[in-house]
Amino acid sequence: MFFSFSIIARFLYLLKDYLFFVLPAILLSVIGIISLYYYPHMPNLDNYEKQIIFLFVALIFSFVISVLDYRAIISNSYLLLFIYGFFILSLIGLFFFSKTIRGIQGWYTIGPFSFDPSQFLQIIVLIIIAKYFSSKYEKAKNKIAYIIISGLYAFLPFLLIMLQPNLGTAIIFVLIWLSFLFLAGAKKIYTFLILFALIISSFFAWNYVLQDYQKERVLSFISKEKDILGSAWNQYQSQVAIGSSSFFGKGLGHGTQTRLGFLPEAHTDFMFSAIVEELGLFGAILIFGLFVWLFYNVLKVALSLQDRFSYFFCFGYVILILIYIILNIGSNIGILPVIGVSLPFVSYGGSFLLSLFLGLGLIHSIKKHKNL
């Protein structure tokens, strides 16, 4: 009997510690679900109902990962490469077994749900590159051959995702890799050469990969007044939604741009605008505050350890979320072009939510097994 009580007590302690660690992410997700509740209803399961299911599934799997010893996961190179290969094959399979949604072949559809392998691959690439730079630290930052090898892990998914074509997600993989070069302290000349190569390749992508509507988004960002009723419509309506708000907003369910359909994709790419319209500056401050709290929890783990993998992965995870925040909110307020990225934890999307929580589960496992 005592043994049973001790197991239950241990389980409850681990659960409490885990939930407090991921609490800011949970609150961000709840804000998104509340906004989805007031979004115009969809057929079958409403998006807010599906997002609730996604959140519970994400918490369960994330907690399981947090209970496991992370060292057993990252020390098994064959397991990591197998998982990486599985998701690479999943990306290839999209060209044969997926439907085209908004011009992109990026999701497997299973009934009312969809599955995006690229979101999970982001976390896998974070783990693999963090492991690579931590195990070959001096060579990986000082020798161009090792830098190129590290880049291959990000380049392969980047290439496959560009061919979908999904510009926003593809760019994330390049930025993840560049962030690791910065974290590792790679020589500046190598970073400059890599950036130069990326600029050259962007001209190729513009002419042969990107579709017309993606080019129009970039061009409309440069000259919005030329196509305010066309390709610049989404971003214009996003700015109207934010600009027409006040400190406390128009109230939940009362956002005119969002609820009357003037703001497309208000549940994904423009969720930030939808929330600010209805919750005002207070809503924006609340979202930023929760992200800061989350970053504090993650970076506390990174800075409290004398372990290169933990340092690289935790900082890489924060940088990943920061990239999404900058690209998403930047496009919402009009300082960056719209490239189709979501707001982490807040926007609708099960694959994205689950992958981010799996990353948090791994970080909590690092924290727990390092006895912080």
mmCIF file of C-alpha atoms in Angstrom, residues 73 78-88 121 124:
data_model
loop_
_atom_site.group_PDB
_atom_site.id
_atom_site.type_symbol
_atom_site.label_atom_id
_atom_site.label_comp_id
_atom_site.label_asym_id
_atom_site.label_seq_id
_atom_site.Cartn_x
_atom_site.Cartn_y
_atom_site.Cartn_z
ATOM 1 C CA ILE A 73 16.894 9.646 -26.776
ATOM 2 C CA TYR A 78 20.360 5.497 -35.180
ATOM 3 C CA LEU A 79 16.987 6.285 -33.599
ATOM 4 C CA LEU A 80 17.316 9.989 -34.414
ATOM 5 C CA LEU A 81 18.327 9.287 -38.011
ATOM 6 C CA PHE A 82 15.458 6.805 -38.357
ATOM 7 C CA ILE A 83 12.946 9.410 -37.153
ATOM 8 C CA TYR A 84 14.546 12.034 -39.402
ATOM 9 C CA GLY A 85 14.361 9.660 -42.380
ATOM 10 C CA PHE A 86 10.744 8.792 -41.612
ATOM 11 C CA PHE A 87 9.665 12.428 -41.750
ATOM 12 C CA ILE A 88 11.756 13.073 -44.870
ATOM 13 C CA LEU A 121 10.761 17.760 -38.600
ATOM 14 C CA ILE A 124 13.946 16.720 -35.061
#
